[in-house]
Tab-separated table of C-alpha atoms in Angstrom:
chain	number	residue	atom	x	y	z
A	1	UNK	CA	0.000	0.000	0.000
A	2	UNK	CA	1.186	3.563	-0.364
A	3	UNK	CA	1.623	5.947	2.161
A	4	UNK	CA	0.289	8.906	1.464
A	5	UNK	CA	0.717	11.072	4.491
A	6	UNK	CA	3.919	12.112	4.869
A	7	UNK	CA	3.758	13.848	8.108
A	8	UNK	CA	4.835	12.798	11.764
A	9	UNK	CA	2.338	9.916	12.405
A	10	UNK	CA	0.871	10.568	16.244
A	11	UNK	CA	0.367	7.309	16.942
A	12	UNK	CA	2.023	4.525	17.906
A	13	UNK	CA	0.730	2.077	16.468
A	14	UNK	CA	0.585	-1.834	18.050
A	15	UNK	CA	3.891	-1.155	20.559
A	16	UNK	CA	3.677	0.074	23.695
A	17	UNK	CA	4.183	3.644	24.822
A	18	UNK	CA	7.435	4.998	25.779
A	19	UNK	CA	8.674	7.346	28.749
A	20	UNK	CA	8.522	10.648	27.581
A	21	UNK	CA	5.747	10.047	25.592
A	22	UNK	CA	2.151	11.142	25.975
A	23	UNK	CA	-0.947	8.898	27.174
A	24	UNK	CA	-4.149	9.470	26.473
A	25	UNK	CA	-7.464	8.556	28.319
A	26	UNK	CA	-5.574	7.471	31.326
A	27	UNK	CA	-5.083	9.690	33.386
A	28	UNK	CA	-7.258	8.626	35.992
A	29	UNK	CA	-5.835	5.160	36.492
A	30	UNK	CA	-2.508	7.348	36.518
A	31	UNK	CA	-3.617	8.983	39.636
A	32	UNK	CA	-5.700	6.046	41.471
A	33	UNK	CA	-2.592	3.823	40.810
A	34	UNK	CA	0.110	6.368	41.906
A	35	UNK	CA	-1.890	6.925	45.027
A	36	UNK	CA	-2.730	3.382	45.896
A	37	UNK	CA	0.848	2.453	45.248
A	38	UNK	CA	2.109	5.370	47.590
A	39	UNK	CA	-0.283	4.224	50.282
A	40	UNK	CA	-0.101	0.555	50.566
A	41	UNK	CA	4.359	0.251	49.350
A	42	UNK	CA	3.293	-3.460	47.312
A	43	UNK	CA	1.173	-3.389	44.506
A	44	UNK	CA	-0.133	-6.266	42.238
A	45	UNK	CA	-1.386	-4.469	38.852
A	46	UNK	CA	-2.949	-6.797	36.745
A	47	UNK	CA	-5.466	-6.415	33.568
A	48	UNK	CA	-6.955	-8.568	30.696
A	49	UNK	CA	-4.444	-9.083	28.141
A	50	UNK	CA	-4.081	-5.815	25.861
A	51	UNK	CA	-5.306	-3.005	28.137
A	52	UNK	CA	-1.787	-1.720	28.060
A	53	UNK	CA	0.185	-2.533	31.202
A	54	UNK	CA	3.192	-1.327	29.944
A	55	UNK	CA	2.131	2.078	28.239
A	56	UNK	CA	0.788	3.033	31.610
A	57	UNK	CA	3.810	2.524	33.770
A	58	UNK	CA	6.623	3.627	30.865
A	59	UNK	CA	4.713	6.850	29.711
A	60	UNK	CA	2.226	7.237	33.539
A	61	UNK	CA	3.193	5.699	36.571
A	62	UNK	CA	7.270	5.899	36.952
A	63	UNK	CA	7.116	10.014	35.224
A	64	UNK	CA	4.277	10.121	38.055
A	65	UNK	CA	6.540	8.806	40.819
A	66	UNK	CA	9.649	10.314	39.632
A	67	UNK	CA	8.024	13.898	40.245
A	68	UNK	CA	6.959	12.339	43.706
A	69	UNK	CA	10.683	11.650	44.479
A	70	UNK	CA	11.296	8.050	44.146
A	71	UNK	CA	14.060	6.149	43.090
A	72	UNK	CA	12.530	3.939	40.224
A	73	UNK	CA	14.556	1.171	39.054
A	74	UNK	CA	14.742	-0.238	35.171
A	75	UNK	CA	12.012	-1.834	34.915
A	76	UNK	CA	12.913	-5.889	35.539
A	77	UNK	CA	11.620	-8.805	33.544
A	78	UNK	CA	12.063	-12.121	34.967
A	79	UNK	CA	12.905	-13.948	31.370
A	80	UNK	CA	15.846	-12.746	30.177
A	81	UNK	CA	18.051	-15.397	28.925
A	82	UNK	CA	22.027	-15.484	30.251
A	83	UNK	CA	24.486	-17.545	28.809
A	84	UNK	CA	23.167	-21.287	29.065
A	85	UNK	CA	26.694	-22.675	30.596
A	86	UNK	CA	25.889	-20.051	33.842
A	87	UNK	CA	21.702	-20.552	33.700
A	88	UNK	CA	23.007	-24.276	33.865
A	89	UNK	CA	25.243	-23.822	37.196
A	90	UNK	CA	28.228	-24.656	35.329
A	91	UNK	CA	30.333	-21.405	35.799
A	92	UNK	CA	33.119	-22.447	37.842
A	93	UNK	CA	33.378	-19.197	40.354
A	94	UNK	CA	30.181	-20.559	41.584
A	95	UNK	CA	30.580	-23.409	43.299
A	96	UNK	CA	29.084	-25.554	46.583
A	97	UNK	CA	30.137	-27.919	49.038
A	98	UNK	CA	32.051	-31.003	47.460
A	99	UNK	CA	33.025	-28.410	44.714
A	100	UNK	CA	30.369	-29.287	43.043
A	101	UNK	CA	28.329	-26.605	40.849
A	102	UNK	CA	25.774	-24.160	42.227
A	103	UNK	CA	22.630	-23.575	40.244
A	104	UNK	CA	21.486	-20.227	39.106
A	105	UNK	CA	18.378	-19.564	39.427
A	106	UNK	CA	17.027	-18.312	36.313
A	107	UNK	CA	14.297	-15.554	37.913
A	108	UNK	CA	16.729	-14.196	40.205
A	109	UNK	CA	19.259	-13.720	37.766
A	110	UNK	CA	17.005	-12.005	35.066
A	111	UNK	CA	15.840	-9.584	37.630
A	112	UNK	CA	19.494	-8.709	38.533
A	113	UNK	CA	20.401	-8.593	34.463
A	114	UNK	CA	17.452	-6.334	34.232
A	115	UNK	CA	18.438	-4.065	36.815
A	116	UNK	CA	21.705	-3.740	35.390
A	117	UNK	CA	20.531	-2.601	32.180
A	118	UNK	CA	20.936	1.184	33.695
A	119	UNK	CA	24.091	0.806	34.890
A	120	UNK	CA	27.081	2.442	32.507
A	121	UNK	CA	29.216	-0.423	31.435
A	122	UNK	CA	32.169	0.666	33.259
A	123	UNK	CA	30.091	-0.126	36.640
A	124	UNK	CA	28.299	-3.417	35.638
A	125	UNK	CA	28.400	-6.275	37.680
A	126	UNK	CA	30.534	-9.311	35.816
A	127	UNK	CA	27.631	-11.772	35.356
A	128	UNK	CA	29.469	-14.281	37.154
A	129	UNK	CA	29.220	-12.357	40.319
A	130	UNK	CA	25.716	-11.536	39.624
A	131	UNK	CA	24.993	-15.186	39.728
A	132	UNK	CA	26.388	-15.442	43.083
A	133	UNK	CA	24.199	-12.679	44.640
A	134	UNK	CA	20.400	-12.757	45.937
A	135	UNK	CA	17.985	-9.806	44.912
A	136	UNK	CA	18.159	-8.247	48.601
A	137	UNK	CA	22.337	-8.180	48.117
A	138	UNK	CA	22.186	-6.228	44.985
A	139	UNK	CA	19.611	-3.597	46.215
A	140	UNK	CA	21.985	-3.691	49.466
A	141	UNK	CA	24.857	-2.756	46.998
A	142	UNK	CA	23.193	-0.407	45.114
A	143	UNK	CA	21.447	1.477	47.829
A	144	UNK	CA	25.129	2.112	48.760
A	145	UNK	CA	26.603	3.488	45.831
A	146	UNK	CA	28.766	0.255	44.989
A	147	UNK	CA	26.116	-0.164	42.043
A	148	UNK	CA	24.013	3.030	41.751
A	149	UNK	CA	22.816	3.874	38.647
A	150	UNK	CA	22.541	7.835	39.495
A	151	UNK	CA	24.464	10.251	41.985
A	152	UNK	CA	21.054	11.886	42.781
A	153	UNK	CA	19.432	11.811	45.785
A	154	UNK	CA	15.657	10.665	45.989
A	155	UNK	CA	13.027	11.954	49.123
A	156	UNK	CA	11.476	8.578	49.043
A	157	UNK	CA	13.216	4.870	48.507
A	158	UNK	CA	13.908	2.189	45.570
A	159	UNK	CA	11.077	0.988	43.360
A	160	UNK	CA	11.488	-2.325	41.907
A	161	UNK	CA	8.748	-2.980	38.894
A	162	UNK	CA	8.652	-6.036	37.322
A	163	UNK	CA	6.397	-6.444	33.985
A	164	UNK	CA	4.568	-9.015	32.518
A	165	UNK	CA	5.177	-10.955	35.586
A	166	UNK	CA	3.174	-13.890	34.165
A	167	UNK	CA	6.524	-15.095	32.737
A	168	UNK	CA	7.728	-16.574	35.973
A	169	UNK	CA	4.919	-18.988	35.543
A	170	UNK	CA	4.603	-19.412	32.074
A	171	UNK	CA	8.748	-20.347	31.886
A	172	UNK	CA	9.578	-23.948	32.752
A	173	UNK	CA	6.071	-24.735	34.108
A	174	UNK	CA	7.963	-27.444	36.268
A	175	UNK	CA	10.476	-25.718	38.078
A	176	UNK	CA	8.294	-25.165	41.151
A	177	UNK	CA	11.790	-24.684	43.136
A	178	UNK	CA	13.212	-21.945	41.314
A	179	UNK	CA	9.904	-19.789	41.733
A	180	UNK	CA	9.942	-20.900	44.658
A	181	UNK	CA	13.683	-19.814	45.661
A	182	UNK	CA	12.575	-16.614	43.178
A	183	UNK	CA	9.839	-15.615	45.511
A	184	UNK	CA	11.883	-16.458	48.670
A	185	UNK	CA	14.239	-13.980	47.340
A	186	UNK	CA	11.659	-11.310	46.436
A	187	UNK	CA	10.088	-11.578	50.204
A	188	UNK	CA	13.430	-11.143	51.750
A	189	UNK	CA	14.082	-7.849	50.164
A	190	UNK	CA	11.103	-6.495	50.601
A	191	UNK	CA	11.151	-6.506	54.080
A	192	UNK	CA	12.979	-3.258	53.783
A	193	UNK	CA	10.412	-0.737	54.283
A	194	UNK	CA	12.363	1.449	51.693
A	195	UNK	CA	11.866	-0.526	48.985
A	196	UNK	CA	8.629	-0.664	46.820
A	197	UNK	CA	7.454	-2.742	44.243
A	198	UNK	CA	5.214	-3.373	41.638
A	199	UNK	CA	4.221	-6.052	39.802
A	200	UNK	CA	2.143	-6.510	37.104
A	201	UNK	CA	0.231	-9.371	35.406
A	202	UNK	CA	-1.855	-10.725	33.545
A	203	UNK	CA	-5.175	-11.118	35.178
A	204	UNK	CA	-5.788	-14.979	33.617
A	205	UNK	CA	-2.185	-15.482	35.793
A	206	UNK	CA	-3.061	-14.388	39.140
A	207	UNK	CA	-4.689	-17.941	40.698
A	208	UNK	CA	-1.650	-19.364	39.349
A	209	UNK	CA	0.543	-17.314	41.863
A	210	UNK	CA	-0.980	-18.676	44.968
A	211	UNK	CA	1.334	-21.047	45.787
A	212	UNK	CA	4.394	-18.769	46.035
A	213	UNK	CA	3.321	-15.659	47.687
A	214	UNK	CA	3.421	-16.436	51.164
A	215	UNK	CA	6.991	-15.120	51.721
A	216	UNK	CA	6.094	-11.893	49.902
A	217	UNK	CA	5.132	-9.350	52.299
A	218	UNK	CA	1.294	-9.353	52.207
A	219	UNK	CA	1.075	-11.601	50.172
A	220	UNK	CA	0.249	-9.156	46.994
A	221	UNK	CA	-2.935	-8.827	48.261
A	222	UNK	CA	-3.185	-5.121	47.393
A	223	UNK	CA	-4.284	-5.300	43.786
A	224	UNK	CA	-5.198	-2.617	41.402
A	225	UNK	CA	-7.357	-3.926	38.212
A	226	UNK	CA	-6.580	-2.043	34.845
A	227	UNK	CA	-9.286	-2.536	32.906
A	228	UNK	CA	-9.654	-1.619	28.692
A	229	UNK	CA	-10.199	2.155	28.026
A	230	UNK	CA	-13.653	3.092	28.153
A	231	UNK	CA	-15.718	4.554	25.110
A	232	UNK	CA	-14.832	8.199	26.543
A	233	UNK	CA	-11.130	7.218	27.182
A	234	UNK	CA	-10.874	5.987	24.446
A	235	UNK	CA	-12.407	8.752	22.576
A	236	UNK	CA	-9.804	11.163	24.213
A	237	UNK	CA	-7.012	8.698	22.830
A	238	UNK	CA	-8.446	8.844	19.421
A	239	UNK	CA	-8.919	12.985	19.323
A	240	UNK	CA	-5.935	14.211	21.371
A	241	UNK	CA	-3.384	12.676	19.507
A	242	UNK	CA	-4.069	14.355	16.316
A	243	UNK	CA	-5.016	17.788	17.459
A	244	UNK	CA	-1.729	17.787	19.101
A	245	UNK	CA	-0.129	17.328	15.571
A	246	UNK	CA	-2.541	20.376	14.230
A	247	UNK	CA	-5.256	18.400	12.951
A	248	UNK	CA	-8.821	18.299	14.150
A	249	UNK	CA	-10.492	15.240	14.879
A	250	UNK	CA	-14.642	16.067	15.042
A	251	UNK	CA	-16.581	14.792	17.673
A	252	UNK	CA	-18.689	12.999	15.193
A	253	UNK	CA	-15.873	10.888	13.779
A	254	UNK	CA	-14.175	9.862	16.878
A	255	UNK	CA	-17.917	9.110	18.201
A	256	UNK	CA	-18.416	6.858	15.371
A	257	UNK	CA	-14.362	5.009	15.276
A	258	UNK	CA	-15.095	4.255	18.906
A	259	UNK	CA	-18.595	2.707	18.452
A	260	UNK	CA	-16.918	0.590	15.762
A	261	UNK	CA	-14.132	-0.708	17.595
A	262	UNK	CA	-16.019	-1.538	20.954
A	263	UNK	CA	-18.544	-3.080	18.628
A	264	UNK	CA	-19.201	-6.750	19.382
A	265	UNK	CA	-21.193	-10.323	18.798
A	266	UNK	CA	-23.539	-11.431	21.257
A	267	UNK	CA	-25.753	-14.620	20.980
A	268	UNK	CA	-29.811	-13.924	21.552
A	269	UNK	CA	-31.911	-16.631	23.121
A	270	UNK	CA	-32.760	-17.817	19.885
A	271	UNK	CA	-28.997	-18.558	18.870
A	272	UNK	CA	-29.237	-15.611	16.639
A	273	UNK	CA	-25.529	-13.917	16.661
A	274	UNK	CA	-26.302	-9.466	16.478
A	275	UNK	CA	-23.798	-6.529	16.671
A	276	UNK	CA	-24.379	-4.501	20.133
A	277	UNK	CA	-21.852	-1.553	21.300
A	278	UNK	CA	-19.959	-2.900	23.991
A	279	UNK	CA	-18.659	-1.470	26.904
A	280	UNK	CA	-14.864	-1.343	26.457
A	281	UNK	CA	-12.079	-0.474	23.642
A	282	UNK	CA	-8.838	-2.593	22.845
A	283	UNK	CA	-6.317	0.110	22.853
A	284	UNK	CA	-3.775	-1.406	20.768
A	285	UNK	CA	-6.819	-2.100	17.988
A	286	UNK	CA	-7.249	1.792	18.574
A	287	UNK	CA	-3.382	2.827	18.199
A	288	UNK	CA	-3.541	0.549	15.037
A	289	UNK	CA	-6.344	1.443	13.374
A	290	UNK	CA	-5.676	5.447	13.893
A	291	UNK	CA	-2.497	5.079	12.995
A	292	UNK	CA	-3.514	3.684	9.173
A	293	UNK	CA	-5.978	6.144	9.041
A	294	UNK	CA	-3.594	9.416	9.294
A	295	UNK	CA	-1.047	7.357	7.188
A	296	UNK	CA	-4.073	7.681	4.654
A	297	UNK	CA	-4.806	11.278	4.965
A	298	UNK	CA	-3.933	13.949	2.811
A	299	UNK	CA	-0.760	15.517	3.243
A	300	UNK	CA	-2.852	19.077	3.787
A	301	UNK	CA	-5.867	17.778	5.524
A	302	UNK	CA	-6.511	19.925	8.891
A	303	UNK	CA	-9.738	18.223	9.868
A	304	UNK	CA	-11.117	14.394	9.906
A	305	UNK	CA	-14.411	14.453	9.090
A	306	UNK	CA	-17.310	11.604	9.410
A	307	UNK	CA	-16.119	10.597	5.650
A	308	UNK	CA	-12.671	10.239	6.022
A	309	UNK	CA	-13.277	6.716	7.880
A	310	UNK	CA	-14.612	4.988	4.674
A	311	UNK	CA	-10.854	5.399	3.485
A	312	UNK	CA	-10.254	2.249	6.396
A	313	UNK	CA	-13.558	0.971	6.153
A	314	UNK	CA	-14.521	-0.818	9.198
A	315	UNK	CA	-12.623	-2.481	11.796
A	316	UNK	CA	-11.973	-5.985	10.948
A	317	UNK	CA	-11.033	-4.453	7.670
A	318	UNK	CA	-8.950	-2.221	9.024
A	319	UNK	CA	-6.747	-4.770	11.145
A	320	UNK	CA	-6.703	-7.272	8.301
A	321	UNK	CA	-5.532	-4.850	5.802
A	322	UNK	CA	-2.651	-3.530	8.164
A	323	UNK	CA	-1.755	-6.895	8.893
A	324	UNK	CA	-1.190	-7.330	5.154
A	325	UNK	CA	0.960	-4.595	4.893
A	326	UNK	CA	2.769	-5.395	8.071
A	327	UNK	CA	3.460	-9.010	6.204
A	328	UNK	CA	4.077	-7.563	2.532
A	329	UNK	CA	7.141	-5.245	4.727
A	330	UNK	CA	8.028	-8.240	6.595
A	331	UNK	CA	9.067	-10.164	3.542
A	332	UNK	CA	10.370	-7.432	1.697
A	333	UNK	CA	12.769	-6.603	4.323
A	334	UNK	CA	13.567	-10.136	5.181
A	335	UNK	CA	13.595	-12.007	1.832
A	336	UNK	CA	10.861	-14.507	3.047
A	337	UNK	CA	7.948	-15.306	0.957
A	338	UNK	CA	4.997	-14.020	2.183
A	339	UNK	CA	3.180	-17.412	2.500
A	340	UNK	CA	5.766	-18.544	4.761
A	341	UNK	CA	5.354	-15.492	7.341
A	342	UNK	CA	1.389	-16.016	7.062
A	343	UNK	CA	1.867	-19.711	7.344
A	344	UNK	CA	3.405	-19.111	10.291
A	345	UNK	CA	1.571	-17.251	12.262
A	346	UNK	CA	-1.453	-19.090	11.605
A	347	UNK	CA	-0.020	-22.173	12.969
A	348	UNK	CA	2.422	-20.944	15.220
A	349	UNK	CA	0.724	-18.230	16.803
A	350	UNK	CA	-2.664	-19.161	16.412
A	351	UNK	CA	-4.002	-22.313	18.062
A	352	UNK	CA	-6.309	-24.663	16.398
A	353	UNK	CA	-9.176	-22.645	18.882
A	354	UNK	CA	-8.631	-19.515	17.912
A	355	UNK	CA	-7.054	-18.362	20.704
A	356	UNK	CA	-3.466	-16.087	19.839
């Protein structure tokens, strides 16, 4: 397809939003989160999948608690991969009784990798020393200066967040001791009242977690729910956007993009399937199909009008169109054939259900 519209596309498209940049429609859940965090020190934020987790603490929550004076960590994820001979336990620095190797846990020393990732090289931990040392050591070090990531000094103490913590039980299903150790780990640091955390899920996830949270101090029972944007939200997130870049967006257009993507299929009582307006809007089906729609624009157009949507038609046409070109780029870039890629992601990344 070509791409007509030359100018600065504002949005993002399906990735999530970055620090620095600006998010729309949630700036409630920015505050209720911010202040529930601040008042309970623990948080469990969870959502269904696609409500946009991530966008809200990169471009809401850590800005938010920043300006409050905390001392946010890089955000940790507990999958990163490290060399397999040290995930294995077979580095030889890191040994155990009988000489005999000591194995890394794999959680532990993602989060520690992760938090690393804002260190300047010249002050990074060698990996093999990171494999000797428990989560509560390294915050111990850093809180000290030995690894601090900035000279500054922050009013209020270290937040750990760690995203898309569903990961800890979606890796290695089986290895009920290493989240076990993991969580151990986790408890024990937190059991300095200046350290904070967040951690967010998944909502499918959460009964999943019950086994391991009794050594976390209380037990993540302070939750926060993050739910899709709602039809005014999401309006907001459709409008803003572009009349930041100079362009208007009329009320009657967003009215009617929102109706159409929160639009969906419910069964009657006599098995008859009918389109109702639901309550809730995907926002990365928003970001997507808004961000097609001002690639289709006119390179002069100041105002999207009511008639400007026919040039994306509805959603499912929409998706399935930028999916096409999001395949056509794939293989042009990559030098794989286009049935390959689709092949692929229907039966790799698409179950025989449905479900992605």
């Amino acid at each position: 397809m070509v791409i007509q519209n030359p100018r600065h596309n504002p949005y993002i498209g399906p990735r999530p939003f970055k620090g620095g940049e600006t998010l729309y429609g949630r700036d409630r859940e920015i505050r209720e989160l911010l202040d529930h965090f601040i008042a309970e020190r623990i948080i469990l934020l969870y959502s269904p999948s696609g409500a946009g987790k991530t966008s809200l603490l990169s471009a809401g929550l850590i800005p938010a608690l920043i300006a409050t004076g905390f001392h946010v960590l890089p955000i940790i994820r507990v999958s990163i991969e490290a060399d397999s001979s040290l995930a294995a336990g077979e580095n030889a620095g890191n040994t155990i009784q009988g000489d005999q190797p000591a194995v890394v846990n794999r959680y532990v020393l993602s989060t520690l990798l992760s938090l690393e990732e804002g260190v300047p090289a010249d002050r990074q931990i060698p990996i093999a020393r990171l494999a000797e040392m428990s989560i509560a050591d390294y915050l111990d070090q850093r809180s000290s200066g030995e690894v601090a990531q900035t000279d500054a000094t922050t009013e209020n103490g270290q937040v750990l967040i760690i995203d898309q913590f569903e990961e800890i039980l979606t890796q290695d299903p089986t290895d009920r001791e290493g989240k076990m150790q993991f969580f151990s780990e986790l408890g024990v640091a937190l059991r300095n009242k200046d350290r904070w955390a967040l951690i967010s899920m998944r909502e499918d996830y959460i009964g999943a977690l019950d086994p391991y949270v009794r050594p976390v101090p209380t037990r993540l029972t302070n939750r926060f729910r993050l739910d899709l944007l709602s039809a005014e939200a999401a309006r907001q997130a459709v409008q803003l956007p572009a009349h930041k870049a100079g362009v208007a967006f009329t009320d009657e257009a967003a009215i009617r993009l929102v109706d159409d993507l929160r639009r969906i299929r419910v069964q009657q009582p006599d098995g008859i399937m009918v389109d109702q307006p639901g309550l809730h809007v995907e926002p990365v089906q928003l970001q997507v199909v808004c961000y097609r729609l001002w690639q289709l624009l006119g390179e002069d157009t100041k105002i999207i009008h009511e008639s400007d949507l026919a040039s994306i038609g509805d959603v499912n046409e929409s998706l399935s169109e930028y999916y096409a070109d999001r395949v056509q780029h794939a293989a042009q870039t990559t030098g794989v054939r286009e049935r390959l890629i689709r092949d692929w992601f229907q039966n790799r990344l698409i179950t025989e259900h449905g479900i992605r």
